[in-house]
Coordinates of C-alpha atoms in Angstrom, one line a residue:
X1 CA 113.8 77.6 96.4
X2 CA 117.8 77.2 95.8
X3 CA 116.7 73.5 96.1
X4 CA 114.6 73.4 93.5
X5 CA 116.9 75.5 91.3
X6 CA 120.1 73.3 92.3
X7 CA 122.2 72.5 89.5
X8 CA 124.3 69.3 89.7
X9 CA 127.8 69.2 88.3
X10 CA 128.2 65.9 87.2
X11 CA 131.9 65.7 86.6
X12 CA 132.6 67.0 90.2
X13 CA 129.9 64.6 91.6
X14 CA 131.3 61.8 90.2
X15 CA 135.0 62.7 90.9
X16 CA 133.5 62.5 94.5
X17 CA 132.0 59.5 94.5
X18 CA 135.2 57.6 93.6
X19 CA 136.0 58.5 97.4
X20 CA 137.2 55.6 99.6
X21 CA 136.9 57.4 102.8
X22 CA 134.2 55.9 105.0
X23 CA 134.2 58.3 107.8
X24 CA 130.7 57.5 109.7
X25 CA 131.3 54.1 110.3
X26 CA 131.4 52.8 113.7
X27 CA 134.9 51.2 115.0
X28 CA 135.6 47.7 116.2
X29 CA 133.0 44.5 116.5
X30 CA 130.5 45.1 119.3
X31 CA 127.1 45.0 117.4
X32 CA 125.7 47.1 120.2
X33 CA 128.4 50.0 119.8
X34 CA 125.8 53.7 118.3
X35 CA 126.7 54.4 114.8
X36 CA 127.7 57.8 114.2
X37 CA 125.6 59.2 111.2
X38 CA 125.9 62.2 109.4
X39 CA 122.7 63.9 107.7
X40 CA 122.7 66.8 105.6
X41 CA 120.1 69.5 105.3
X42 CA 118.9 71.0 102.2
X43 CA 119.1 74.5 103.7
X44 CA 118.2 76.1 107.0
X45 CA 116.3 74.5 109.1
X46 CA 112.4 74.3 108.9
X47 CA 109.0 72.2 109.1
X48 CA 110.1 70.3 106.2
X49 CA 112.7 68.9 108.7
X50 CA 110.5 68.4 111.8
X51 CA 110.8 65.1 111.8
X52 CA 114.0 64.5 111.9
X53 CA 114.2 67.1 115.0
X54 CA 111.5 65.1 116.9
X55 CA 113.4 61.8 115.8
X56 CA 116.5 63.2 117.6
X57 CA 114.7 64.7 120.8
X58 CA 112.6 61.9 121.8
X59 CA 115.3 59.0 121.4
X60 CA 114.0 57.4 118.5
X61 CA 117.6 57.6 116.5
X62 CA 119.3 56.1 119.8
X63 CA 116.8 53.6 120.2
X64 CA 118.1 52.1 116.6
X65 CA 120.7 52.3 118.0
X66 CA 122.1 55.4 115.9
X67 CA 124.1 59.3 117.1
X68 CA 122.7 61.1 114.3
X69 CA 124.4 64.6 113.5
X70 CA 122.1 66.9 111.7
X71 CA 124.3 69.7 109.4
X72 CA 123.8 72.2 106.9
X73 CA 124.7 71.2 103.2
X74 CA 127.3 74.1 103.1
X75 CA 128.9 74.9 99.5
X76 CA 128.8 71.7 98.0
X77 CA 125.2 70.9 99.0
X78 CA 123.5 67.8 100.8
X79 CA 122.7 65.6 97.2
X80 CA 126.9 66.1 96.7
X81 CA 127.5 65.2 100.1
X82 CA 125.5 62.3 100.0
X83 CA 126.8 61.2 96.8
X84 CA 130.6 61.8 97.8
X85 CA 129.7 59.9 101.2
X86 CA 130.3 62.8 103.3
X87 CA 127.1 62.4 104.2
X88 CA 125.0 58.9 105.1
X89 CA 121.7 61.2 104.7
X90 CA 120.4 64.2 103.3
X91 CA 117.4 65.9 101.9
X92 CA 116.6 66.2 98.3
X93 CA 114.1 66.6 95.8
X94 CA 113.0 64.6 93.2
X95 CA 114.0 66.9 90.6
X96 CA 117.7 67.4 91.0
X97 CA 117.7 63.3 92.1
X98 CA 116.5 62.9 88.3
X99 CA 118.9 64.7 86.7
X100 CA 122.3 63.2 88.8
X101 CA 120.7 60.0 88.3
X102 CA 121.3 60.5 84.7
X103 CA 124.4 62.1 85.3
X104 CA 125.3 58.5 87.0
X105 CA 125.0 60.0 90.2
X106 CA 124.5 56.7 92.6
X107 CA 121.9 58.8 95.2
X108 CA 118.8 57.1 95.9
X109 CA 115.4 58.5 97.4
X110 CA 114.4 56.6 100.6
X111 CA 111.4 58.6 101.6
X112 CA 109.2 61.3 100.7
X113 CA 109.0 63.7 103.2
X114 CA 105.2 65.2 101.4
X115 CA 103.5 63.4 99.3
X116 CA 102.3 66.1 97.0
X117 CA 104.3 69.1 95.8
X118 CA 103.3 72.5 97.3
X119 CA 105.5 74.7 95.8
X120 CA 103.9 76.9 92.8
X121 CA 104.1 80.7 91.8
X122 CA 103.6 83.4 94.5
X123 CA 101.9 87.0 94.0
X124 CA 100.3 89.7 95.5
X125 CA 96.4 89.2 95.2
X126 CA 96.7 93.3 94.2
X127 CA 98.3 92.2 90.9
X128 CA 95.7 90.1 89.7
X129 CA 97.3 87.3 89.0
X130 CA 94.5 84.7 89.4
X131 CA 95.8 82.2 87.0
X132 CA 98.8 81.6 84.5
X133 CA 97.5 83.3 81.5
X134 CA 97.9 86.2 83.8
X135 CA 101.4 85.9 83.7
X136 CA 101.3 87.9 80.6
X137 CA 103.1 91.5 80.9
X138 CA 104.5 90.4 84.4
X139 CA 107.6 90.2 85.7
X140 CA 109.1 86.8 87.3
X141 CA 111.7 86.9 89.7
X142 CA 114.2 83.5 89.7
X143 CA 117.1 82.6 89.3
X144 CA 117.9 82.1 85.6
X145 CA 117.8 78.3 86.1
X146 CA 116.5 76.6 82.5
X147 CA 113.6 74.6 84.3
X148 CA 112.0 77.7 85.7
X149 CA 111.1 78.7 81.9
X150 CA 110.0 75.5 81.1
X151 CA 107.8 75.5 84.1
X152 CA 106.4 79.0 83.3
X153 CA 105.7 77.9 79.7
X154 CA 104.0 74.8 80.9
X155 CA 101.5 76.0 83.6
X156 CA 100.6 79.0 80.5
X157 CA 100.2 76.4 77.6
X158 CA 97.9 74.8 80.1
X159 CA 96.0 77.9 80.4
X160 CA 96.0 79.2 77.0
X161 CA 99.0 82.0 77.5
X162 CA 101.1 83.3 75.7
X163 CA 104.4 82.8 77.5
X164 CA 106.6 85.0 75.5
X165 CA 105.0 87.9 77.4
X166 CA 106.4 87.4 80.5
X167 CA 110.0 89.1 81.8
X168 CA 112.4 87.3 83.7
X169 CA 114.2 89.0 86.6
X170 CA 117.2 87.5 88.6
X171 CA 116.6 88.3 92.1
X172 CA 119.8 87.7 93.3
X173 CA 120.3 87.5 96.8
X174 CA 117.0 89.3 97.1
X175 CA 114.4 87.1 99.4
X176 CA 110.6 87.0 97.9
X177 CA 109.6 89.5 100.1
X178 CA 112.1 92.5 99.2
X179 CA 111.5 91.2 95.6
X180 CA 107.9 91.2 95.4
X181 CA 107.6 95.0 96.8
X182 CA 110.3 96.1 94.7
X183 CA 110.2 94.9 91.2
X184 CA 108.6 91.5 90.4
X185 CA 105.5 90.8 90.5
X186 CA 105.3 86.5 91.1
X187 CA 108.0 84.2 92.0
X188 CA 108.1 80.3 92.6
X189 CA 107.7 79.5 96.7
X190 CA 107.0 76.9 99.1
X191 CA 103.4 77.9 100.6
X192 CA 104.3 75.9 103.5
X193 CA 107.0 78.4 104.6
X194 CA 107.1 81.4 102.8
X195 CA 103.3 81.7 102.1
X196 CA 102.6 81.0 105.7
X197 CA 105.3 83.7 106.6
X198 CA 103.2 86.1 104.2
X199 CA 100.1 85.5 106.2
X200 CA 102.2 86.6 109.3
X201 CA 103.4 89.6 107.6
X202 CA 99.6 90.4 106.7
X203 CA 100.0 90.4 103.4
X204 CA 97.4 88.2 101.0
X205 CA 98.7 85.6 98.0
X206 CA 97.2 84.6 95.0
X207 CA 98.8 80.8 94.5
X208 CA 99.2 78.5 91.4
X209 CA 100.5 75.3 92.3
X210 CA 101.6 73.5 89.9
X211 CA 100.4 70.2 91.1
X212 CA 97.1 71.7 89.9
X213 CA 98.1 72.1 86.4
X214 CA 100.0 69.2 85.5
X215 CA 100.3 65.7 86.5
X216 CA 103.6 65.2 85.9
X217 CA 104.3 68.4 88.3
X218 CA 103.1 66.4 91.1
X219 CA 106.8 65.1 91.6
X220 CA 108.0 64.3 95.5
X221 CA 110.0 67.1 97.1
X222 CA 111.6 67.3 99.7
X223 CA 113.0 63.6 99.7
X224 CA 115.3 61.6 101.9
X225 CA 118.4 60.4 100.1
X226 CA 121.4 58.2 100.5
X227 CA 124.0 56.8 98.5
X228 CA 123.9 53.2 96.7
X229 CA 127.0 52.4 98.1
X230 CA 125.8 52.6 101.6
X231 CA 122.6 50.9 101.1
X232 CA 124.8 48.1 99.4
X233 CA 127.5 47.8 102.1
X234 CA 125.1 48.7 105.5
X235 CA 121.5 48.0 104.9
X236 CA 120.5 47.6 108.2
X237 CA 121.7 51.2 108.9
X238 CA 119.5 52.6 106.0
X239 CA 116.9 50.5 107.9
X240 CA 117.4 51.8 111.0
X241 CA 117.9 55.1 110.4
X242 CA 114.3 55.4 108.4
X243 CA 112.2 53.7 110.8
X244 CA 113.0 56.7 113.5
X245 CA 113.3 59.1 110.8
X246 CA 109.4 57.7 110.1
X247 CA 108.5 57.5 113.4
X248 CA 109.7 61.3 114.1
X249 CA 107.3 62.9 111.3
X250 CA 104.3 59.9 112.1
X251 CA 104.9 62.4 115.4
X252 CA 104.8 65.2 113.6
X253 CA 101.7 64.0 111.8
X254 CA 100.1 63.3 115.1
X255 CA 101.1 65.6 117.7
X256 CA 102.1 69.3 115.2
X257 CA 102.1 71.3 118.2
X258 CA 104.6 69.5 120.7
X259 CA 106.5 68.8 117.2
X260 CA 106.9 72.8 116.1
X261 CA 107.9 73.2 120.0
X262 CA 111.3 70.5 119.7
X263 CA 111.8 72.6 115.8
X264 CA 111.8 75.5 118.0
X265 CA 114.0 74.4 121.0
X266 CA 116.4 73.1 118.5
X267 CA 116.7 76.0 116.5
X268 CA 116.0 79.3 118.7
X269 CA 116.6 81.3 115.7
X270 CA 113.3 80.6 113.7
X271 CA 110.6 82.5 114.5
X272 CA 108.3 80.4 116.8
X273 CA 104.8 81.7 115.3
X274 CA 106.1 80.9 112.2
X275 CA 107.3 77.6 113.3
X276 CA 103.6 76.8 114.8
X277 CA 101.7 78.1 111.8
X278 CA 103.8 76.1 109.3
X279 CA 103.5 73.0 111.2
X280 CA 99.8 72.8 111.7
X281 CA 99.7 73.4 107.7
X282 CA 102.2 70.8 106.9
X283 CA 101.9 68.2 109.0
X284 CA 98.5 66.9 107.6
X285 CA 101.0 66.8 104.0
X286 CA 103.6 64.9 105.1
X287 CA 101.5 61.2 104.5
X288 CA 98.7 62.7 102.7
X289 CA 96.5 60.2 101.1
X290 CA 99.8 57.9 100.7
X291 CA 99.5 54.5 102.5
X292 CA 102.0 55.3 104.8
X293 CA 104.5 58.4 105.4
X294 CA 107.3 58.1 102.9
X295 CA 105.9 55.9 100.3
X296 CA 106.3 56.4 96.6
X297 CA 105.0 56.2 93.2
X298 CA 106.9 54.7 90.1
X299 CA 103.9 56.7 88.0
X300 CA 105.1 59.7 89.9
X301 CA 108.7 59.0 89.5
X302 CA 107.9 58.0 85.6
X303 CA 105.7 61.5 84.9
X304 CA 108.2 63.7 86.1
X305 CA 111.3 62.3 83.9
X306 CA 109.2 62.3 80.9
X307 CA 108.4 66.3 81.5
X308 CA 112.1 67.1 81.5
X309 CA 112.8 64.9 78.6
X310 CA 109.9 66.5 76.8
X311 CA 111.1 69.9 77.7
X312 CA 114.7 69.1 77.0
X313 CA 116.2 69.4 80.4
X314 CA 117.1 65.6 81.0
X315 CA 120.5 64.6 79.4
X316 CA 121.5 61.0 79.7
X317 CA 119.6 57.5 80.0
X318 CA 117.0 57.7 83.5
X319 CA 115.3 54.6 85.0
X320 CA 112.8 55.4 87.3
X321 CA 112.8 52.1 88.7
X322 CA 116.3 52.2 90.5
X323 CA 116.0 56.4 91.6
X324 CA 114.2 55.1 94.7
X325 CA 113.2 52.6 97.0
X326 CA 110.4 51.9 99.6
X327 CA 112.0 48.6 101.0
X328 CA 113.6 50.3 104.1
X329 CA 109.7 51.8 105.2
X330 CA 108.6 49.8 108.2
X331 CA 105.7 47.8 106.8

């Protein structure tokens, strides 16, 4: 959820995007030498990321011909690493990509990881929240970000609520399961981790997705980025470096159990049930009823920016046509 509710500071962005330093480039002229590539995470490893796990385990990066390092965003986050060039890669959302792009921000989506949006707003089936005119009386538990009101107040208009009604509550560093048993009663997840991790802990969910309430809500996220600059100077690395990023999650797609087993190896800390469950629930997501995995929309691009413009959260000029690109997917 930090994802979603990431804020971008445009002047600092763009300070860093004025940096000459070209630090993952491969030295000297042998066309067969491996590119070192740096990719940055959104946040702590999970199924969103399978792909890229699988990618690395089974050869398909040094097959391109790529040594792909896989980090954690850190401080600054992966959509400032990518645009400072820190980063060759990293994982985004088509959210925070529309508001840098406006912001100037060069960073370009290259892929979308799932094809339909399965975040939404998380309760307790106790509380009887069973759709948003529900939210009335209740208490949500965020972050304070602006666009988690203007969500909130779209999902109730839809539904005929009065939005006014409900409380806002910043959890903190409180995760959505402390929060939920202590004093909230619905907070904005990812069913794909945290609701499977509910079903683990035995506890039952009543879900709104938001998908399910507004068009326009159907926006891309997670994402694969990179910087204009790169795709400009090395497009055969951007080229190479999506087709076994593809291949990993058509893996994924194909084979969830052996794909949730490298997650696990990789990352001994995640739970592995939780690993396994996730995975069989995500990886029919990833392409979804999209042509093939990563493609996108303009229409979905389009919706999304008009929502925040009509909501007041998008400041500067955004053309949808240039925030991403399907020309590196392999046909």
């Amino acid at each position: 959820m930090k994802r979603i509710l990431t804020v971008l500071f445009a002047a600092s962005l763009l300070t860093a995007c004025g940096a000459d330093k070209e630090p993952n480039s491969s030295s000297g002229d042998d066309k067969e030498a491996t590119q070192k590539v740096h990719f940055a995470l959104d946040w702590t490893p999970n199924t969103n990321h399978t792909g890229l796990y699988v990618a690395q385990e089974k050869g398909y990066f040094k097959e391109e011909g790529l040594d792909v390092e896989i980090m954690l965003p850190g401080e600054a986050g992966a959509d400032q690493l990518v645009a400072s060039g820190k980063a060759d890669f990293g994982i985004g959302a088509q959210e925070a990509l529309t508001e840098a792009r406006a912001a100037g921000i060069p960073i370009v989506s290259i892929a979308a990881i799932i094809q339909h949006n399965t975040s939404g707003f998380a309760s307790l089936k106790e509380a009887g929240i069973e759709s948003p005119k529900d939210f009335e009386g209740k208490n949500y538990g965020g972050w304070g970000a602006p666009i988690e009101k203007a969500v909130v107040e779209s999902l109730m208009e839809k539904d005929h609520g009065d939005s006014s009604k409900v409380k806002y509550i910043n959890m903190g560093s409180s995760d959505f399961f402390t929060a939920i048993q202590r004093d909230i009663d619905l907070a904005w997840v990812y069913y794909g981790w945290t609701g499977i991790e509910a079903e683990q802990r035995g506890m039952k969910l009543n879900m709104q997705y938001l998908k399910d309430y507004s068009e326009k809500l159907d926006y891309y996220t997670p994402i694969i980025t990179t910087n204009e600059k790169l795709i400009a100077k090395d497009p055969e690395k951007v080229k190479a470096f999506v087709a076994a990023t593809v291949k990993g999650y058509q893996f994924a797609i194909e084979h969830p159990e052996e794909a949730a087993e490298i997650l696990i190896q990789a990352v001994p800390d995640l739970d592995p049930e939780l690993v396994k469950k996730s995975q069989q629930w995500l990886s029919p997501k990833y392409q979804d009823d999209a042509p093939r995995f990563g493609e996108q929309q303009l229409k979905t691009w389009e919706n999304y920016a008009e929502w925040m413009d009509e909501n007041g959260l998008l400041e500067g000029e955004f053309n949808a046509k240039d925030a991403f690109t399907n020309e590196f997917l392999p046909n």
